[in-house]
JSON list of C-alpha atoms in Angstrom, two decimals:
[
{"chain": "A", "resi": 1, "resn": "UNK", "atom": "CA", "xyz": [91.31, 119.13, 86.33]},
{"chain": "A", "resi": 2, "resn": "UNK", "atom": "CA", "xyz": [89.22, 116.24, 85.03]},
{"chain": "A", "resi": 3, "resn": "UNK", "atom": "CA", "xyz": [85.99, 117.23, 83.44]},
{"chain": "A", "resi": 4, "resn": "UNK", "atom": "CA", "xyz": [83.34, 116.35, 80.90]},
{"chain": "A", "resi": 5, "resn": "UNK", "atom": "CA", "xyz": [81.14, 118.85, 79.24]},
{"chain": "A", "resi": 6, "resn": "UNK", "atom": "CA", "xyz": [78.60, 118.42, 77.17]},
{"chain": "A", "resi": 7, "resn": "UNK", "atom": "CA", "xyz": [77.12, 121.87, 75.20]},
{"chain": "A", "resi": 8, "resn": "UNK", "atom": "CA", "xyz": [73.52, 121.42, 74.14]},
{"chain": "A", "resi": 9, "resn": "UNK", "atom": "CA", "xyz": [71.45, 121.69, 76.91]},
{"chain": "A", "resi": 10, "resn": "UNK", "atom": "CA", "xyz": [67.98, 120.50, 75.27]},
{"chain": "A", "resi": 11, "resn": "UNK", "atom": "CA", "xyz": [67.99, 118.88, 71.29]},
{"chain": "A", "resi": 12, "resn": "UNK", "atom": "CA", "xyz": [65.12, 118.51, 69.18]},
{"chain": "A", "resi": 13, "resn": "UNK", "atom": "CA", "xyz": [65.10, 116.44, 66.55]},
{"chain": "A", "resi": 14, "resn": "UNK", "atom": "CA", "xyz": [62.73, 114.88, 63.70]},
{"chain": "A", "resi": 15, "resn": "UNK", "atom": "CA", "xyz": [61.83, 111.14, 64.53]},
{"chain": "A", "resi": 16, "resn": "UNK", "atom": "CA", "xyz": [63.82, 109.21, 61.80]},
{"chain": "A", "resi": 17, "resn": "UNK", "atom": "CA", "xyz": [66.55, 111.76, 61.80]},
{"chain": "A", "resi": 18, "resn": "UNK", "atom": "CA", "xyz": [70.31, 110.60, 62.86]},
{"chain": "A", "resi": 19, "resn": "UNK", "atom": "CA", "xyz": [71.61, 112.80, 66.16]},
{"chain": "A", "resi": 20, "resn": "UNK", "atom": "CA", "xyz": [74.50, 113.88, 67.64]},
{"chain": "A", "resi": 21, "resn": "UNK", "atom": "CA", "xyz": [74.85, 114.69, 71.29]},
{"chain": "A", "resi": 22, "resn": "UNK", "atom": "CA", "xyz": [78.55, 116.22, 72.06]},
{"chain": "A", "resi": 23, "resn": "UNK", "atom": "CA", "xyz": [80.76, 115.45, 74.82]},
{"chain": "A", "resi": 24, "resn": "UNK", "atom": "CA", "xyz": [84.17, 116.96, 75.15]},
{"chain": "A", "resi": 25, "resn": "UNK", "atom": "CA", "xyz": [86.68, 115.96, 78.30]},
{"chain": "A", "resi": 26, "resn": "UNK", "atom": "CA", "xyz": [89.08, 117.07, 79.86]},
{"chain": "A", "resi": 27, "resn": "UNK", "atom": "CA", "xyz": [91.76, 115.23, 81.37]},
{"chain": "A", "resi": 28, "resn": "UNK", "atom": "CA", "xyz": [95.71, 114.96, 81.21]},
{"chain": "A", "resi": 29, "resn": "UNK", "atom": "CA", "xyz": [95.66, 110.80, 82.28]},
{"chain": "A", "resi": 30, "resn": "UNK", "atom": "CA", "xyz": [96.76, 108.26, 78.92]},
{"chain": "A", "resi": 31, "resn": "UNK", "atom": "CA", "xyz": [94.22, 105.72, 80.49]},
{"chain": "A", "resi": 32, "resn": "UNK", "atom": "CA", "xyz": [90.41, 106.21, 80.43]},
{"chain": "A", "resi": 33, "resn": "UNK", "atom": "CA", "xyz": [87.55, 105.29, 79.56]},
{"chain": "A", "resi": 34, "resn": "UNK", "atom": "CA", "xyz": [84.38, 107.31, 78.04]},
{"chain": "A", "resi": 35, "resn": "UNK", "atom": "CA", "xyz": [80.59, 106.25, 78.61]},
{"chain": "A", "resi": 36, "resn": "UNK", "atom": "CA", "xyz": [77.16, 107.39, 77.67]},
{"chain": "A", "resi": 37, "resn": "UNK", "atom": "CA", "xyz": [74.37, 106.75, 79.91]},
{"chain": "A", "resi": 38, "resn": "UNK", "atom": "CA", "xyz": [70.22, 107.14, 78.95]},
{"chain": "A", "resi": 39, "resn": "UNK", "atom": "CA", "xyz": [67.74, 108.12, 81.55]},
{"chain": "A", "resi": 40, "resn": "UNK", "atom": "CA", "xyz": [63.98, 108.27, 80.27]},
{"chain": "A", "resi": 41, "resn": "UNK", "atom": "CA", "xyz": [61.71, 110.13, 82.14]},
{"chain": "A", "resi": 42, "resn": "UNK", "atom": "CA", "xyz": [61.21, 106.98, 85.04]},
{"chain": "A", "resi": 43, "resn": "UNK", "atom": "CA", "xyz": [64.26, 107.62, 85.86]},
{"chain": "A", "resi": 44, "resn": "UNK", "atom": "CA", "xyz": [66.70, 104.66, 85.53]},
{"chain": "A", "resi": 45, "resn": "UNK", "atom": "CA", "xyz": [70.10, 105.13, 84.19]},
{"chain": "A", "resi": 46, "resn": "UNK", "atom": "CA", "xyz": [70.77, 102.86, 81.22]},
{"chain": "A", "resi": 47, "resn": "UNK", "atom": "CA", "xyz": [74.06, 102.31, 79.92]},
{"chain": "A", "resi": 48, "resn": "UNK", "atom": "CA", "xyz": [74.39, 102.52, 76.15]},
{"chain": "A", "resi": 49, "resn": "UNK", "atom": "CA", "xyz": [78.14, 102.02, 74.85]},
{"chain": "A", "resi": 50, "resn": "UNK", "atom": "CA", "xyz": [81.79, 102.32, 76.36]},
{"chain": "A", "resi": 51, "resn": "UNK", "atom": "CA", "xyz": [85.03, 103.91, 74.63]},
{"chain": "A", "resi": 52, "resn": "UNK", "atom": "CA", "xyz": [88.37, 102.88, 75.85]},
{"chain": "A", "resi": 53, "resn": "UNK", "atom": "CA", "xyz": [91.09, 105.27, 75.68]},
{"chain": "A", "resi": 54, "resn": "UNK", "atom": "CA", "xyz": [93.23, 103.18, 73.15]},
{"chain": "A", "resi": 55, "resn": "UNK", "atom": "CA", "xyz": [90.40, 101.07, 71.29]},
{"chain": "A", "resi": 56, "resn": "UNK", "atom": "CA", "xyz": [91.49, 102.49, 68.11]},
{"chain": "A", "resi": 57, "resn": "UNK", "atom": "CA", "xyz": [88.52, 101.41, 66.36]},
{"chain": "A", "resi": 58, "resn": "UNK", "atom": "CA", "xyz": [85.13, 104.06, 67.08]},
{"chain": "A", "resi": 59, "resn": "UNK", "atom": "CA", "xyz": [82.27, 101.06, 69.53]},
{"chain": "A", "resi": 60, "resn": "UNK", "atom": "CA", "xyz": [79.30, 100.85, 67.87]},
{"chain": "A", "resi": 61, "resn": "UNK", "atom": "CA", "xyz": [76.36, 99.05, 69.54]},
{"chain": "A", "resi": 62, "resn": "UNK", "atom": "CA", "xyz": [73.00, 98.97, 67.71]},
{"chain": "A", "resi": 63, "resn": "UNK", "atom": "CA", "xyz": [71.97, 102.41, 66.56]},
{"chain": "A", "resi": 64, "resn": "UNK", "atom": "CA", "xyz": [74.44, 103.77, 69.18]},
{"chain": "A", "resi": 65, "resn": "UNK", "atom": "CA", "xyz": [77.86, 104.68, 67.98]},
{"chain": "A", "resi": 66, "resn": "UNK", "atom": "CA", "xyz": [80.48, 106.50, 69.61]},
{"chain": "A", "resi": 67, "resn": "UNK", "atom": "CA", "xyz": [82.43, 109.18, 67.77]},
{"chain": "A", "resi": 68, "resn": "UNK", "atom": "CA", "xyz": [85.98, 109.80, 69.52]},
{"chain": "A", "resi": 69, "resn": "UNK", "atom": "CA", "xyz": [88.44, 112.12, 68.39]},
{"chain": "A", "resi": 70, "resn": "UNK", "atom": "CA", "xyz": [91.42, 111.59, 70.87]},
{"chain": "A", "resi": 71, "resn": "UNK", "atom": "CA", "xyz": [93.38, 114.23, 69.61]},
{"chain": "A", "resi": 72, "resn": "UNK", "atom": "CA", "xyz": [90.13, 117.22, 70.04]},
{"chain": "A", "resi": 73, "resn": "UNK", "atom": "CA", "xyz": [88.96, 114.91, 73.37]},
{"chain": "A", "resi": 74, "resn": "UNK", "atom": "CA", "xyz": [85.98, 114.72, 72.28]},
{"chain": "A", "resi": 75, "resn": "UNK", "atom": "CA", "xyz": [83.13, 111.92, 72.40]},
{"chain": "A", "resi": 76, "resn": "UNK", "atom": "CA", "xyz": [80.49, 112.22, 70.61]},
{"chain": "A", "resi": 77, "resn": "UNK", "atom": "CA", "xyz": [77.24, 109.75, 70.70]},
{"chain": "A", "resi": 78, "resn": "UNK", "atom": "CA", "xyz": [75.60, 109.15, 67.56]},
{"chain": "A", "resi": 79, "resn": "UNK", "atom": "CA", "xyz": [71.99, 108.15, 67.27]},
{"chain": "A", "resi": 80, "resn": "UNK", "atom": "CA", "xyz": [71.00, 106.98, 64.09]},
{"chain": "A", "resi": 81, "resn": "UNK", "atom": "CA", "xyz": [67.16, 106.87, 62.48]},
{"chain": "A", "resi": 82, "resn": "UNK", "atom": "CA", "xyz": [66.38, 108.19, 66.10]},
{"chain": "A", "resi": 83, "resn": "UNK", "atom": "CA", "xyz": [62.71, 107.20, 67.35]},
{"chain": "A", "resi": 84, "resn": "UNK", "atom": "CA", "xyz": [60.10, 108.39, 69.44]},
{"chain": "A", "resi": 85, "resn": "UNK", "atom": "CA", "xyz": [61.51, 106.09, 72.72]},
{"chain": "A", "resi": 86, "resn": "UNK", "atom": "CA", "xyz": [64.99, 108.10, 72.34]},
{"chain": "A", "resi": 87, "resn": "UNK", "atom": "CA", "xyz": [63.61, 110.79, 74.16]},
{"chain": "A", "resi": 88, "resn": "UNK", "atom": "CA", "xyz": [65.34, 111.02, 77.21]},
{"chain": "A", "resi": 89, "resn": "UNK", "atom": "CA", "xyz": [67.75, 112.88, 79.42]},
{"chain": "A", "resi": 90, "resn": "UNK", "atom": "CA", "xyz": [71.93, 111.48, 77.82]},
{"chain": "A", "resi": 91, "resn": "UNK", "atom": "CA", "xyz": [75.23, 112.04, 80.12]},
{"chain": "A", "resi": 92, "resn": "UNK", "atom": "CA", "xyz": [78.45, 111.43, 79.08]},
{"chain": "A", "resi": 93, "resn": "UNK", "atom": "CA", "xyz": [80.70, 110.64, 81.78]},
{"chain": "A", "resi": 94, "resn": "UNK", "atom": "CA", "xyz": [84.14, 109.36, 82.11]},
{"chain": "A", "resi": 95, "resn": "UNK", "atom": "CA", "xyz": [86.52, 107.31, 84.30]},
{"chain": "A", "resi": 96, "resn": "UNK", "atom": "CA", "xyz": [90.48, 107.40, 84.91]},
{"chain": "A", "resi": 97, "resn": "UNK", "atom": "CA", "xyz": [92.40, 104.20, 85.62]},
{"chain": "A", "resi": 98, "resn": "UNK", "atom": "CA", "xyz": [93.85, 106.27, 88.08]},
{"chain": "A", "resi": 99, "resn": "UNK", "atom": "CA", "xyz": [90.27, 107.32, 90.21]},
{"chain": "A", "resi": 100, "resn": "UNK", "atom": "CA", "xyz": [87.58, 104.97, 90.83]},
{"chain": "A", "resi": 101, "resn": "UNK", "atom": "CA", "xyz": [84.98, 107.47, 90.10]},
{"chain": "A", "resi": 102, "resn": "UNK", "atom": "CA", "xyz": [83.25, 108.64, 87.00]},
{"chain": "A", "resi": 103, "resn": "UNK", "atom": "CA", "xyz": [82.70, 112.02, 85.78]},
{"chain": "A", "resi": 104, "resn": "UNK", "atom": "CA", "xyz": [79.81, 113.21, 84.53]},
{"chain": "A", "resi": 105, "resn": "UNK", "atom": "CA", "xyz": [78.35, 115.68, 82.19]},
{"chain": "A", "resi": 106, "resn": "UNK", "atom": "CA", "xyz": [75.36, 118.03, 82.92]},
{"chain": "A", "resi": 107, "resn": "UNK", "atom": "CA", "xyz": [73.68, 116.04, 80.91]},
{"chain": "A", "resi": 108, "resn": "UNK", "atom": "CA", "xyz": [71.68, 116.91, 77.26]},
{"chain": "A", "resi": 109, "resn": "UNK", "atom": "CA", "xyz": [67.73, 116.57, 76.54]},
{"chain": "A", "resi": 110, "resn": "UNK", "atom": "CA", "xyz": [66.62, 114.94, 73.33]},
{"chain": "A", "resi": 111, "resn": "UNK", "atom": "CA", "xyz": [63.24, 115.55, 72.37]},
{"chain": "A", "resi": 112, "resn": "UNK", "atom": "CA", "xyz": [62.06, 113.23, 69.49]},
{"chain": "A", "resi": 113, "resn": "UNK", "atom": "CA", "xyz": [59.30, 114.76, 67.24]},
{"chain": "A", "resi": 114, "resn": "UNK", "atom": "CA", "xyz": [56.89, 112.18, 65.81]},
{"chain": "B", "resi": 1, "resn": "UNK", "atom": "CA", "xyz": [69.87, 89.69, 84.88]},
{"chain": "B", "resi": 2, "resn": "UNK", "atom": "CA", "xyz": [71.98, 91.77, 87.06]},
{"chain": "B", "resi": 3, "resn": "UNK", "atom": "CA", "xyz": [70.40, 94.03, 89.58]},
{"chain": "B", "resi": 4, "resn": "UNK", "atom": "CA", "xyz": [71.31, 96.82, 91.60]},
{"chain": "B", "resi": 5, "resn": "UNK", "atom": "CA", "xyz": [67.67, 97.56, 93.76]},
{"chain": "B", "resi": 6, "resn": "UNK", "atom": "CA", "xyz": [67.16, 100.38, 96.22]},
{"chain": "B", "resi": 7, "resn": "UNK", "atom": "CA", "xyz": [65.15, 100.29, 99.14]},
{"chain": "B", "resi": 8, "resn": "UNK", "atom": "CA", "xyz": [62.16, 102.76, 98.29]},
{"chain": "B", "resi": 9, "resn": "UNK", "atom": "CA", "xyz": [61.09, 104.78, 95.42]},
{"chain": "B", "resi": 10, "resn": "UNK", "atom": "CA", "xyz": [59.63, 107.78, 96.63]},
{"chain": "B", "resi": 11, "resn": "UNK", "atom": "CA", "xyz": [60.49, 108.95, 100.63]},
{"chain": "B", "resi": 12, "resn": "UNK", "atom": "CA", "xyz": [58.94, 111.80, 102.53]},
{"chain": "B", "resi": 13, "resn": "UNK", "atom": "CA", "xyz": [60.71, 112.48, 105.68]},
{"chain": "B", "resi": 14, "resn": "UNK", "atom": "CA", "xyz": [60.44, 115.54, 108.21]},
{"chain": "B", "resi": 15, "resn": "UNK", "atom": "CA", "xyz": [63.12, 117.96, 108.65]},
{"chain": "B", "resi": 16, "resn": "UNK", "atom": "CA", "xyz": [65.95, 116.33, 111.50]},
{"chain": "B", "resi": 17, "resn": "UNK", "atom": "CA", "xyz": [64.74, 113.01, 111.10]},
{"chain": "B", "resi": 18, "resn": "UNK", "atom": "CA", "xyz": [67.15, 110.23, 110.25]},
{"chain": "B", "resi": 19, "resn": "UNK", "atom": "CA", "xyz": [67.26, 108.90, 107.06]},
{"chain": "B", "resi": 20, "resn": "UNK", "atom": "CA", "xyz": [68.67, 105.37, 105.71]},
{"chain": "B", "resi": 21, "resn": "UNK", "atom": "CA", "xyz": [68.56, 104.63, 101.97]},
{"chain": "B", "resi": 22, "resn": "UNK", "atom": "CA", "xyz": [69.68, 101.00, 100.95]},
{"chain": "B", "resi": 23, "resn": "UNK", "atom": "CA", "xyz": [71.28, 99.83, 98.04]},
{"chain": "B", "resi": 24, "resn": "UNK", "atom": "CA", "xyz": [71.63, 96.13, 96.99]},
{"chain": "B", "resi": 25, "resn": "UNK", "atom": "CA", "xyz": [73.83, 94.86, 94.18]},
{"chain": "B", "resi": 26, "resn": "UNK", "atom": "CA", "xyz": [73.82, 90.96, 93.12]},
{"chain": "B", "resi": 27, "resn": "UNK", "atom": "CA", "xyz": [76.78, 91.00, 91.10]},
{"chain": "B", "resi": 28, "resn": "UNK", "atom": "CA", "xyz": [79.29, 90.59, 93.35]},
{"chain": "B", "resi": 29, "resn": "UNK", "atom": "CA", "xyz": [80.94, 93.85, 92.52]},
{"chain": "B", "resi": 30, "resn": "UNK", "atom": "CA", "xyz": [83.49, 95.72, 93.98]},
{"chain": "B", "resi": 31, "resn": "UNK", "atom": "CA", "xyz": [82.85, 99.52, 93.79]},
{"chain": "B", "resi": 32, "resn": "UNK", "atom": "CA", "xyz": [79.57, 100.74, 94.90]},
{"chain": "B", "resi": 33, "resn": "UNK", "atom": "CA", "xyz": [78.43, 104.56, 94.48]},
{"chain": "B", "resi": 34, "resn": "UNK", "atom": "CA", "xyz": [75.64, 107.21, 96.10]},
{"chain": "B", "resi": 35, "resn": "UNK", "atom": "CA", "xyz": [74.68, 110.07, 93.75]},
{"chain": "B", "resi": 36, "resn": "UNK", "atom": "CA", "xyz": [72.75, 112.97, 94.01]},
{"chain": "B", "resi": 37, "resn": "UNK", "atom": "CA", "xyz": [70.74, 114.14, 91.11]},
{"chain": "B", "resi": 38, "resn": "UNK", "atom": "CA", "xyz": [69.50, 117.95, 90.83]},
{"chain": "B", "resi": 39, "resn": "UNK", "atom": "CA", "xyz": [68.19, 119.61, 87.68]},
{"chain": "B", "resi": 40, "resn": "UNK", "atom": "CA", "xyz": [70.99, 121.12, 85.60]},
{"chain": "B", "resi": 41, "resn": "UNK", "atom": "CA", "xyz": [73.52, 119.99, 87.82]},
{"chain": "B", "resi": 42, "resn": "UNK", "atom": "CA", "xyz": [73.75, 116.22, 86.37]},
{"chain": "B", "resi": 43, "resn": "UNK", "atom": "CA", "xyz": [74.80, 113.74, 89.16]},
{"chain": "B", "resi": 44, "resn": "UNK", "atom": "CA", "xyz": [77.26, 114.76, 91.95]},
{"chain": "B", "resi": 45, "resn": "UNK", "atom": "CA", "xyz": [78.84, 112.07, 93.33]},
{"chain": "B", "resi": 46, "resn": "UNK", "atom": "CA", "xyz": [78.65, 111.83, 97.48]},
{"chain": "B", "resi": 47, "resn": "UNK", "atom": "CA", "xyz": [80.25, 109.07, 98.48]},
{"chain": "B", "resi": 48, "resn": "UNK", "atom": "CA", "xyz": [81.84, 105.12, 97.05]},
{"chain": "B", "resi": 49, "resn": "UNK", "atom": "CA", "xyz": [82.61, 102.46, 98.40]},
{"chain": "B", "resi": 50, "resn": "UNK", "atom": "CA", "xyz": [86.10, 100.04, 96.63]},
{"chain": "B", "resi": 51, "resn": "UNK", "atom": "CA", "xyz": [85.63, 97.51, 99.45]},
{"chain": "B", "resi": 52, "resn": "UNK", "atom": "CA", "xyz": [83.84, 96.27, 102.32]},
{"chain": "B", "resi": 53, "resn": "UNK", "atom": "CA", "xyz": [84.07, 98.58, 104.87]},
{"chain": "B", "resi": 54, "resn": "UNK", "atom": "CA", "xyz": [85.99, 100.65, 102.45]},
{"chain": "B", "resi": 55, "resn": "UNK", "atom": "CA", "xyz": [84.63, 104.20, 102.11]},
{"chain": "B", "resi": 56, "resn": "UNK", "atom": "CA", "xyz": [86.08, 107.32, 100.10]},
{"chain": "B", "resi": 57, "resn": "UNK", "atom": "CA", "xyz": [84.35, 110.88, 99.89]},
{"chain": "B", "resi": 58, "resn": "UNK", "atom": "CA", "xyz": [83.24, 112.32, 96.70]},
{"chain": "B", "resi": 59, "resn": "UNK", "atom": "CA", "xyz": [81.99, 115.81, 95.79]},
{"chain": "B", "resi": 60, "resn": "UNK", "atom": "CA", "xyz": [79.22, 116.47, 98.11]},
{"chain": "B", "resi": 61, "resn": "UNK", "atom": "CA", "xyz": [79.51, 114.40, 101.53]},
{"chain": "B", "resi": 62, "resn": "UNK", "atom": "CA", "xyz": [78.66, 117.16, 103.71]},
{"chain": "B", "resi": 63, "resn": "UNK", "atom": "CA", "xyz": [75.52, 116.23, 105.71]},
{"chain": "B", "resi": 64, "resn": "UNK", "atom": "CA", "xyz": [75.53, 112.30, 104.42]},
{"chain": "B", "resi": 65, "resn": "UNK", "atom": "CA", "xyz": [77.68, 109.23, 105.55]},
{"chain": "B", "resi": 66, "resn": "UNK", "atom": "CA", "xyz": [77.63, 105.30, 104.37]},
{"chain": "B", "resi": 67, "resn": "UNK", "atom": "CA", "xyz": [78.25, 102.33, 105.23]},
{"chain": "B", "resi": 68, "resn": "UNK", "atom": "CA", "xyz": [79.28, 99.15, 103.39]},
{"chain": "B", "resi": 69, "resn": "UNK", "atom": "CA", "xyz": [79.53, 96.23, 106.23]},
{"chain": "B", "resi": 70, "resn": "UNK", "atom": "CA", "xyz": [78.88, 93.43, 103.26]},
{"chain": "B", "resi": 71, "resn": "UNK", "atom": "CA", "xyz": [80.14, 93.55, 100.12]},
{"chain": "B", "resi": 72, "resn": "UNK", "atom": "CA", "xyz": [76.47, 93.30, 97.94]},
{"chain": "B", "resi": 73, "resn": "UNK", "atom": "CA", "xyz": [75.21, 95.96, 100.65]},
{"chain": "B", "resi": 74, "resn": "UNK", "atom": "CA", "xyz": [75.88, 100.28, 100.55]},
{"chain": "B", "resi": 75, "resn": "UNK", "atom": "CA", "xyz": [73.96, 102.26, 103.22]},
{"chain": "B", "resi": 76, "resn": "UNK", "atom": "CA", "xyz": [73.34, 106.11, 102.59]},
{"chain": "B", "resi": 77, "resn": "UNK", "atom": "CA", "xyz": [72.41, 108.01, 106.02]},
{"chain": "B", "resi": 78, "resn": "UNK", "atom": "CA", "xyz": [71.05, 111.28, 106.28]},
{"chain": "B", "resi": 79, "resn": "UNK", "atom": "CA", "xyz": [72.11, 111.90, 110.08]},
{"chain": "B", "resi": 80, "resn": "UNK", "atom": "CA", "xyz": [69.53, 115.18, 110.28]},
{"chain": "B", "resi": 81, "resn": "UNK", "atom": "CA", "xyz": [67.64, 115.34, 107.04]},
{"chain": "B", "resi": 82, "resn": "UNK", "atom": "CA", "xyz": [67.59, 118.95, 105.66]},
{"chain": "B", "resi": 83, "resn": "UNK", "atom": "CA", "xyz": [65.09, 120.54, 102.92]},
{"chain": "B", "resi": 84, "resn": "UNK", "atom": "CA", "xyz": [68.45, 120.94, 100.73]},
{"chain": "B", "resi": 85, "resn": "UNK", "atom": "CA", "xyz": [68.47, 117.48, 100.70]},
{"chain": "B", "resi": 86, "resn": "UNK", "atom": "CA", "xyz": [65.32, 117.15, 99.37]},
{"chain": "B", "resi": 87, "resn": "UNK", "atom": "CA", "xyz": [66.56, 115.30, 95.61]},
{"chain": "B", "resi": 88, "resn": "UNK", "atom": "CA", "xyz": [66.52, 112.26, 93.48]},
{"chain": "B", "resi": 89, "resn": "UNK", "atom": "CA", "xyz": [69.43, 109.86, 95.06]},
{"chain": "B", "resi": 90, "resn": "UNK", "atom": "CA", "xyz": [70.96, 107.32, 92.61]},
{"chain": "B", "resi": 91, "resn": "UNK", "atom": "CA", "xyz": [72.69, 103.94, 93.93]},
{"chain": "B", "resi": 92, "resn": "UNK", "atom": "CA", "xyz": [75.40, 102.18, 91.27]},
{"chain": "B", "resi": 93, "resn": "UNK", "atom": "CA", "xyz": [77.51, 99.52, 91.14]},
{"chain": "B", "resi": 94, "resn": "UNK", "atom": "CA", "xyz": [80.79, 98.82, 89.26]},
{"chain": "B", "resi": 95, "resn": "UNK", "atom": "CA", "xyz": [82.90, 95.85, 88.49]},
{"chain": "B", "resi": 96, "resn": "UNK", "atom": "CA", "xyz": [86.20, 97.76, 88.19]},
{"chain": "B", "resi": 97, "resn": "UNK", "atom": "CA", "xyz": [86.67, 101.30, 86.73]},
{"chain": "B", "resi": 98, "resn": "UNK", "atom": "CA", "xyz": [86.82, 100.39, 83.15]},
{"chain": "B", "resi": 99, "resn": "UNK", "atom": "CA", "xyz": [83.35, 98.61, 83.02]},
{"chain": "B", "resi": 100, "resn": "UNK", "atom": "CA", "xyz": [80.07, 100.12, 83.04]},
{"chain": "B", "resi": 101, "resn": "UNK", "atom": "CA", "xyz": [78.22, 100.92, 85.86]},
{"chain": "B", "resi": 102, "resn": "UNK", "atom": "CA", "xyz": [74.63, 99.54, 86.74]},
{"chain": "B", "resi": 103, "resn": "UNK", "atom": "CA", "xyz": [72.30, 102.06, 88.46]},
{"chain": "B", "resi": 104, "resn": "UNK", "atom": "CA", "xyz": [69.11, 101.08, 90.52]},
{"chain": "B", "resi": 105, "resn": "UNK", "atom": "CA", "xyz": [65.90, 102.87, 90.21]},
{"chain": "B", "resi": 106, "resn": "UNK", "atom": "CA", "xyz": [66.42, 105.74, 92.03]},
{"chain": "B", "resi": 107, "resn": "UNK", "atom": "CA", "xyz": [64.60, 107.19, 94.97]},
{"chain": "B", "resi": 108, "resn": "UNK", "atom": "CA", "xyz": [63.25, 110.32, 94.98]},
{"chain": "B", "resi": 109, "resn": "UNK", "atom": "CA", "xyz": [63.22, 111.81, 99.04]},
{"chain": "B", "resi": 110, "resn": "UNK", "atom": "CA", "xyz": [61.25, 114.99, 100.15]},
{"chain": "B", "resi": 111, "resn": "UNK", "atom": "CA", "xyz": [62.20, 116.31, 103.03]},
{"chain": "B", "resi": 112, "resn": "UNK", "atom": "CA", "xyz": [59.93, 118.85, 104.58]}
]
């Protein structure tokens, strides 16, 4: 069965500090795609960065960077010199070339501390 | 600057009423999606849309139907609006499965 989970429920982390938020999937399709989404406290979803299945190369965009390890399925977003507006609710979530939906995590808090 | 914009922001409706939430995307995209979002349970997905008039199920229709008669336009009805359906409901929109979606703003319906 498809699935993404993420493990750390809340983070808290020193403003300045680099983060990692883990994602691990589950899925037996070749073709997919991996995503990480932001919502602040308003409420909006906000994408940050996409990870195709056979981009070899790990995206990067900004501060944002995406740590995939095909072979442990995991996709891990990397924060770096985190600040006080990164606090906010992050989902990983994940499509199939095969489904038109995406699957999402549960979701982790990061708490920035000034 | 793209925009997918729902209807209303915060909703209060009354226990059996009918409920329409509307969703408007200006990108001319093709999928279109209603979640739900609860806290700890992330966002279950209730129902997309791949087409006009085009509709698919997803985890949680139970209670909820749509309808997509235009292609920039997905309807969420809540035929007889329950307290369990009291939640934040999220509108998105997608190019094609292997591009990001865009989410609206959210609205956030109390039902008592």
């Amino acid at each position: 069965a498809q699935k993404i989970t993420q493990t750390q429920p809340g983070m808290f982390v020193q403003e300045k500090e680099a983060v990692t938020l883990d994602c691990t999937y589950d899925t037996s399709d070749q073709s997919y795609g991996l995503f990480w989404y932001k919502q602040p406290s308003s409420g909006e979803m906000i994408f940050l960065i996409y990870q195709g299945s056979y981009d070899e190369q790990n995206a990067t965009e900004g501060r944002y960077s995406l740590n995939f390890q095909k072979a442990r399925k995991s996709a891990n977003l990397v924060i770096s010199a985190s600040q006080l507006g990164d606090s906010a609710m992050y989902f990983c979530a994940m499509t199939l070339d095969s489904n038109y939906q995406l699957i999402w995590g549960a979701g982790t808090k990061l708490i920035i501390k000034p | 600057d793209v925009k997918v914009t729902q209807s209303s922001r915060y909703l209060v409706k009354r226990t059996g009423e009918k409920v329409f939430l509307e969703c408007v995307q200006d990108m001319d995209h093709e999928n279109m999606f209603w979640y739900r979002q609860d806290p700890g349970l992330g966002l279950r997905l209730i129902y997309f849309s791949y087409d006009v008039k085009m509709k698919e199920k997803g985890d949680i229709p139970e209670g909820y139907s749509v309808s997509r008669e235009k292609k920039e336009r997905f309807s969420l009805i809540l035929e007889s609006a329950s307290t369990n359906q009291t939640s934040m409901y999220l509108c998105a929109s997608s190019l094609n499965e292997n591009t990001e979606a865009f989410f609206g703003q959210g609205t956030r319906l109390t039902v008592v």
